[in-house]
Amino acid sequence: MPYYKNHVFVCTNQRTDGRASCQDCGAQELRDHMKKRSKELGLLGKGEVRINSAGCLNRCDEGPVMVVYPQGTWYTFMDKEDIDEIVDEHLIKGNEVERLKLEND
Amino acid sequence: MPYYKNHVFVCTNQRTDGRASCQDCGAQELRDHMKKRSKELGLLGKGEVRINSAGCLNRCDEGPVMVVYPQGTWYTFMDKEDIDEIVDEHLIKGNEVERLKLEND
């Protein structure tokens, strides 16, 4: 049994050297929305879901990005609607959101 | 193929309300040591290892803590010797370090 069924890490890194970074797209606000919505839906807790902020995940060119473990599913997202779809489909129903998924190769 | 063979998230959260948090034990410095040592050993990169900082992983009472995905192995650690053992055994050889491992139940 994993400690969290879905452990989400949202990159909220802000670079200051001019290169692209996830926080350019408001990743912190979108992560906060994801956590708030997951909490409202009663998804959070041990054995269930955890929504974390993380440092740079090094997929900046594809950002903003998040990864859901232990599945190892990577997503990009642009707005709250994308976040809500990941919550509703992946976290609640266990279905990957193909249109937002990043390839690993 | 996972994007990272070993994706490590070290909690570097600092609470300011008096409750225990991983940064009380110098988690950020130990994470930086882990990243530096992994880099020196040539472990980092796509398909290999990534060492991230993360927000509160909510296992504060057992902290400082880290989790290695996609395996979902949780560790506690106290000093650089513990970090080096996790690098040498888990990241290089693929063997879990039983003496530092946290139970998930």
CSV table of N, CA, C and O in Angstrom, one decimal, chain B residues 25-88:
chain,number,residue,atom,x,y,z
B,25,CYS,N,15.6,20.2,11.2
B,25,CYS,CA,16.8,19.3,11.2
B,25,CYS,C,17.8,19.6,10.1
B,25,CYS,O,18.6,18.8,9.7
B,26,GLY,N,17.6,20.8,9.4
B,26,GLY,CA,18.5,21.1,8.4
B,26,GLY,C,18.3,20.3,7.1
B,26,GLY,O,19.2,20.0,6.3
B,27,ALA,N,17.0,20.1,6.8
B,27,ALA,CA,16.7,19.2,5.6
B,27,ALA,C,17.2,19.9,4.3
B,27,ALA,O,17.6,19.2,3.4
B,28,GLN,N,17.1,21.2,4.2
B,28,GLN,CA,17.5,21.9,3.0
B,28,GLN,C,19.0,21.6,2.7
B,28,GLN,O,19.4,21.3,1.6
B,29,GLU,N,19.8,21.7,3.7
B,29,GLU,CA,21.3,21.5,3.6
B,29,GLU,C,21.5,20.1,3.2
B,29,GLU,O,22.4,19.8,2.3
B,30,LEU,N,20.8,19.1,3.8
B,30,LEU,CA,21.0,17.7,3.5
B,30,LEU,C,20.5,17.4,2.1
B,30,LEU,O,21.1,16.6,1.4
B,31,ARG,N,19.4,18.0,1.7
B,31,ARG,CA,19.0,17.8,0.3
B,31,ARG,C,20.0,18.4,-0.7
B,31,ARG,O,20.3,17.8,-1.7
B,32,ASP,N,20.6,19.5,-0.4
B,32,ASP,CA,21.6,20.1,-1.3
B,32,ASP,C,22.8,19.2,-1.3
B,32,ASP,O,23.4,19.0,-2.4
B,33,HIS,N,23.2,18.6,-0.2
B,33,HIS,CA,24.3,17.6,-0.2
B,33,HIS,C,24.0,16.4,-1.1
B,33,HIS,O,24.8,16.0,-1.9
B,34,MET,N,22.7,15.9,-1.0
B,34,MET,CA,22.3,14.8,-1.8
B,34,MET,C,22.4,15.1,-3.3
B,34,MET,O,22.8,14.2,-4.1
B,35,LYS,N,21.9,16.3,-3.6
B,35,LYS,CA,21.9,16.7,-5.1
B,35,LYS,C,23.4,16.8,-5.5
B,35,LYS,O,23.7,16.3,-6.6
B,36,LYS,N,24.2,17.5,-4.7
B,36,LYS,CA,25.6,17.7,-5.1
B,36,LYS,C,26.3,16.3,-5.3
B,36,LYS,O,27.0,16.1,-6.3
B,37,ARG,N,26.1,15.5,-4.3
B,37,ARG,CA,26.8,14.2,-4.4
B,37,ARG,C,26.3,13.3,-5.6
B,37,ARG,O,27.1,12.7,-6.3
B,38,SER,N,25.0,13.4,-5.8
B,38,SER,CA,24.5,12.6,-6.9
B,38,SER,C,25.0,13.2,-8.3
B,38,SER,O,25.3,12.4,-9.2
B,39,LYS,N,25.2,14.5,-8.3
B,39,LYS,CA,25.7,15.1,-9.5
B,39,LYS,C,27.2,14.7,-9.7
B,39,LYS,O,27.6,14.3,-10.8
B,40,GLU,N,28.0,14.7,-8.6
B,40,GLU,CA,29.4,14.3,-8.7
B,40,GLU,C,29.6,12.9,-9.2
B,40,GLU,O,30.5,12.5,-9.9
B,41,LEU,N,28.6,12.0,-8.8
B,41,LEU,CA,28.7,10.6,-9.2
B,41,LEU,C,28.1,10.4,-10.5
B,41,LEU,O,28.0,9.2,-11.0
B,42,GLY,N,27.6,11.4,-11.2
B,42,GLY,CA,27.0,11.3,-12.6
B,42,GLY,C,25.7,10.6,-12.6
B,42,GLY,O,25.3,10.0,-13.6
B,43,LEU,N,24.9,10.7,-11.5
B,43,LEU,CA,23.6,10.0,-11.4
B,43,LEU,C,22.5,10.8,-12.0
B,43,LEU,O,21.4,10.2,-12.3
B,44,LEU,N,22.6,12.1,-12.2
B,44,LEU,CA,21.5,12.9,-12.5
B,44,LEU,C,21.1,12.9,-14.0
B,44,LEU,O,22.0,12.8,-14.8
B,45,GLY,N,19.9,13.1,-14.3
B,45,GLY,CA,19.5,13.3,-15.7
B,45,GLY,C,18.2,12.5,-16.0
B,45,GLY,O,17.7,11.7,-15.2
B,46,LYS,N,17.7,12.8,-17.2
B,46,LYS,CA,16.5,12.1,-17.7
B,46,LYS,C,16.7,10.6,-17.8
B,46,LYS,O,17.8,10.2,-18.3
B,47,GLY,N,15.8,9.8,-17.3
B,47,GLY,CA,15.9,8.4,-17.3
B,47,GLY,C,16.8,7.9,-16.1
B,47,GLY,O,16.9,6.7,-15.9
B,48,GLU,N,17.3,8.8,-15.3
B,48,GLU,CA,18.2,8.5,-14.2
B,48,GLU,C,17.6,9.1,-12.9
B,48,GLU,O,16.5,8.7,-12.5
B,49,VAL,N,18.3,10.0,-12.3
B,49,VAL,CA,17.9,10.4,-10.9
B,49,VAL,C,17.6,11.9,-11.0
B,49,VAL,O,18.3,12.7,-11.7
B,50,ARG,N,16.6,12.3,-10.1
B,50,ARG,CA,16.4,13.8,-9.9
B,50,ARG,C,16.2,13.9,-8.4
B,50,ARG,O,15.5,13.1,-7.8
B,51,ILE,N,16.8,14.9,-7.8
B,51,ILE,CA,16.7,15.2,-6.4
B,51,ILE,C,16.0,16.5,-6.2
B,51,ILE,O,16.6,17.6,-6.5
B,52,ASN,N,14.7,16.5,-5.8
B,52,ASN,CA,13.9,17.7,-5.6
B,52,ASN,C,13.7,18.1,-4.2
B,52,ASN,O,13.6,17.2,-3.3
B,53,SER,N,13.5,19.4,-4.0
B,53,SER,CA,13.0,19.9,-2.7
B,53,SER,C,11.4,19.9,-2.9
B,53,SER,O,10.9,20.0,-4.0
B,54,ALA,N,10.7,19.7,-1.8
B,54,ALA,CA,9.3,19.7,-1.8
B,54,ALA,C,8.7,20.4,-0.6
B,54,ALA,O,9.4,20.5,0.4
B,55,GLY,N,7.5,20.8,-0.7
B,55,GLY,CA,6.8,21.3,0.5
B,55,GLY,C,6.5,20.2,1.4
B,55,GLY,O,6.9,19.0,1.2
B,56,CYS,N,5.7,20.5,2.5
B,56,CYS,CA,5.4,19.5,3.5
B,56,CYS,C,4.8,18.3,3.0
B,56,CYS,O,3.8,18.3,2.3
B,57,LEU,N,5.4,17.1,3.3
B,57,LEU,CA,4.9,15.8,2.9
B,57,LEU,C,3.9,15.2,3.9
B,57,LEU,O,3.4,14.1,3.7
B,58,ASN,N,3.8,15.9,5.0
B,58,ASN,CA,2.8,15.6,6.1
B,58,ASN,C,3.1,14.3,6.8
B,58,ASN,O,2.2,13.6,7.2
B,59,ARG,N,4.4,14.0,7.0
B,59,ARG,CA,4.8,13.0,7.9
B,59,ARG,C,5.8,13.6,8.9
B,59,ARG,O,6.9,13.0,9.2
B,60,CYS,N,5.4,14.8,9.4
B,60,CYS,CA,6.3,15.6,10.2
B,60,CYS,C,6.8,14.9,11.4
B,60,CYS,O,8.0,15.1,11.9
B,61,ASP,N,6.0,14.1,12.1
B,61,ASP,CA,6.4,13.4,13.3
B,61,ASP,C,7.5,12.4,13.1
B,61,ASP,O,8.2,12.1,14.0
B,62,GLU,N,7.7,12.0,11.8
B,62,GLU,CA,8.7,11.0,11.5
B,62,GLU,C,9.9,11.7,10.8
B,62,GLU,O,10.8,11.0,10.4
B,63,GLY,N,9.8,13.0,10.7
B,63,GLY,CA,10.8,13.8,9.9
B,63,GLY,C,12.2,13.9,10.6
B,63,GLY,O,12.3,13.6,11.8
B,64,PRO,N,13.1,14.4,9.8
B,64,PRO,CA,13.0,14.8,8.4
B,64,PRO,C,12.7,13.6,7.5
B,64,PRO,O,13.3,12.5,7.7
B,65,VAL,N,11.9,13.8,6.4
B,65,VAL,CA,11.6,12.7,5.5
B,65,VAL,C,11.8,13.0,4.1
B,65,VAL,O,11.9,14.2,3.7
B,66,MET,N,12.0,11.9,3.3
B,66,MET,CA,12.0,12.0,1.9
B,66,MET,C,11.3,10.8,1.3
B,66,MET,O,11.0,9.8,2.0
B,67,VAL,N,10.8,10.9,0.0
B,67,VAL,CA,10.2,9.8,-0.6
B,67,VAL,C,10.9,9.6,-2.0
B,67,VAL,O,11.2,10.6,-2.7
B,68,VAL,N,11.1,8.4,-2.4
B,68,VAL,CA,11.7,8.0,-3.7
B,68,VAL,C,10.6,7.4,-4.5
B,68,VAL,O,10.1,6.3,-4.1
B,69,TYR,N,10.3,8.0,-5.6
B,69,TYR,CA,9.3,7.5,-6.6
B,69,TYR,C,10.0,7.0,-7.8
B,69,TYR,O,11.1,7.5,-8.1
B,70,PRO,N,9.4,6.1,-8.6
B,70,PRO,CA,8.1,5.5,-8.5
B,70,PRO,C,8.0,4.4,-7.5
B,70,PRO,O,6.9,3.9,-7.3
B,71,GLN,N,9.1,4.1,-6.8
B,71,GLN,CA,9.0,2.9,-5.8
B,71,GLN,C,8.1,3.3,-4.7
B,71,GLN,O,7.5,2.4,-4.0
B,72,GLY,N,8.0,4.6,-4.3
B,72,GLY,CA,7.2,5.0,-3.1
B,72,GLY,C,7.9,4.6,-1.8
B,72,GLY,O,7.2,4.2,-0.8
B,73,THR,N,9.2,4.6,-1.8
B,73,THR,CA,10.0,4.3,-0.6
B,73,THR,C,10.2,5.6,0.2
B,73,THR,O,10.8,6.5,-0.3
B,74,TRP,N,9.8,5.5,1.5
B,74,TRP,CA,10.0,6.7,2.4
B,74,TRP,C,11.2,6.4,3.3
B,74,TRP,O,11.3,5.4,3.9
B,75,TYR,N,12.0,7.5,3.5
B,75,TYR,CA,13.1,7.4,4.4
B,75,TYR,C,13.1,8.6,5.4
B,75,TYR,O,12.7,9.7,5.0
B,76,THR,N,13.7,8.4,6.6
B,76,THR,CA,14.1,9.5,7.4
B,76,THR,C,15.6,9.5,7.4
B,76,THR,O,16.3,8.5,6.9
B,77,PHE,N,16.2,10.6,7.8
B,77,PHE,CA,17.7,10.7,7.8
B,77,PHE,C,18.1,11.8,8.8
B,77,PHE,O,17.3,12.7,9.1
B,78,MET,N,19.3,11.7,9.3
B,78,MET,CA,19.7,12.6,10.3
B,78,MET,C,21.0,13.4,9.9
B,78,MET,O,21.2,14.5,10.4
B,79,ASP,N,21.8,12.9,9.0
B,79,ASP,CA,23.0,13.5,8.7
B,79,ASP,C,23.5,13.1,7.3
B,79,ASP,O,22.9,12.3,6.6
B,80,LYS,N,24.7,13.6,6.9
B,80,LYS,CA,25.2,13.3,5.6
B,80,LYS,C,25.5,11.8,5.4
B,80,LYS,O,25.4,11.3,4.3
B,81,GLU,N,25.9,11.2,6.4
B,81,GLU,CA,26.2,9.7,6.3
B,81,GLU,C,24.9,9.0,5.9
B,81,GLU,O,25.0,8.0,5.1
B,82,ASP,N,23.8,9.4,6.5
B,82,ASP,CA,22.5,8.7,6.1
B,82,ASP,C,22.2,9.0,4.6
B,82,ASP,O,21.8,8.1,3.9
B,83,ILE,N,22.4,10.2,4.2
B,83,ILE,CA,22.1,10.6,2.8
B,83,ILE,C,23.1,9.8,1.9
B,83,ILE,O,22.6,9.2,0.9
B,84,ASP,N,24.3,9.7,2.3
B,84,ASP,CA,25.3,9.0,1.4
B,84,ASP,C,24.9,7.5,1.3
B,84,ASP,O,25.0,6.9,0.2
B,85,GLU,N,24.4,6.9,2.4
B,85,GLU,CA,24.0,5.5,2.3
B,85,GLU,C,22.8,5.3,1.4
B,85,GLU,O,22.7,4.3,0.7
B,86,ILE,N,21.8,6.3,1.4
B,86,ILE,CA,20.7,6.2,0.5
B,86,ILE,C,21.1,6.3,-0.9
B,86,ILE,O,20.7,5.6,-1.8
B,87,VAL,N,22.1,7.2,-1.2
B,87,VAL,CA,22.6,7.4,-2.5
B,87,VAL,C,23.3,6.1,-3.0
B,87,VAL,O,23.0,5.6,-4.1
B,88,ASP,N,24.2,5.6,-2.1
B,88,ASP,CA,25.0,4.4,-2.5
B,88,ASP,C,24.2,3.2,-2.7
B,88,ASP,O,24.4,2.4,-3.6
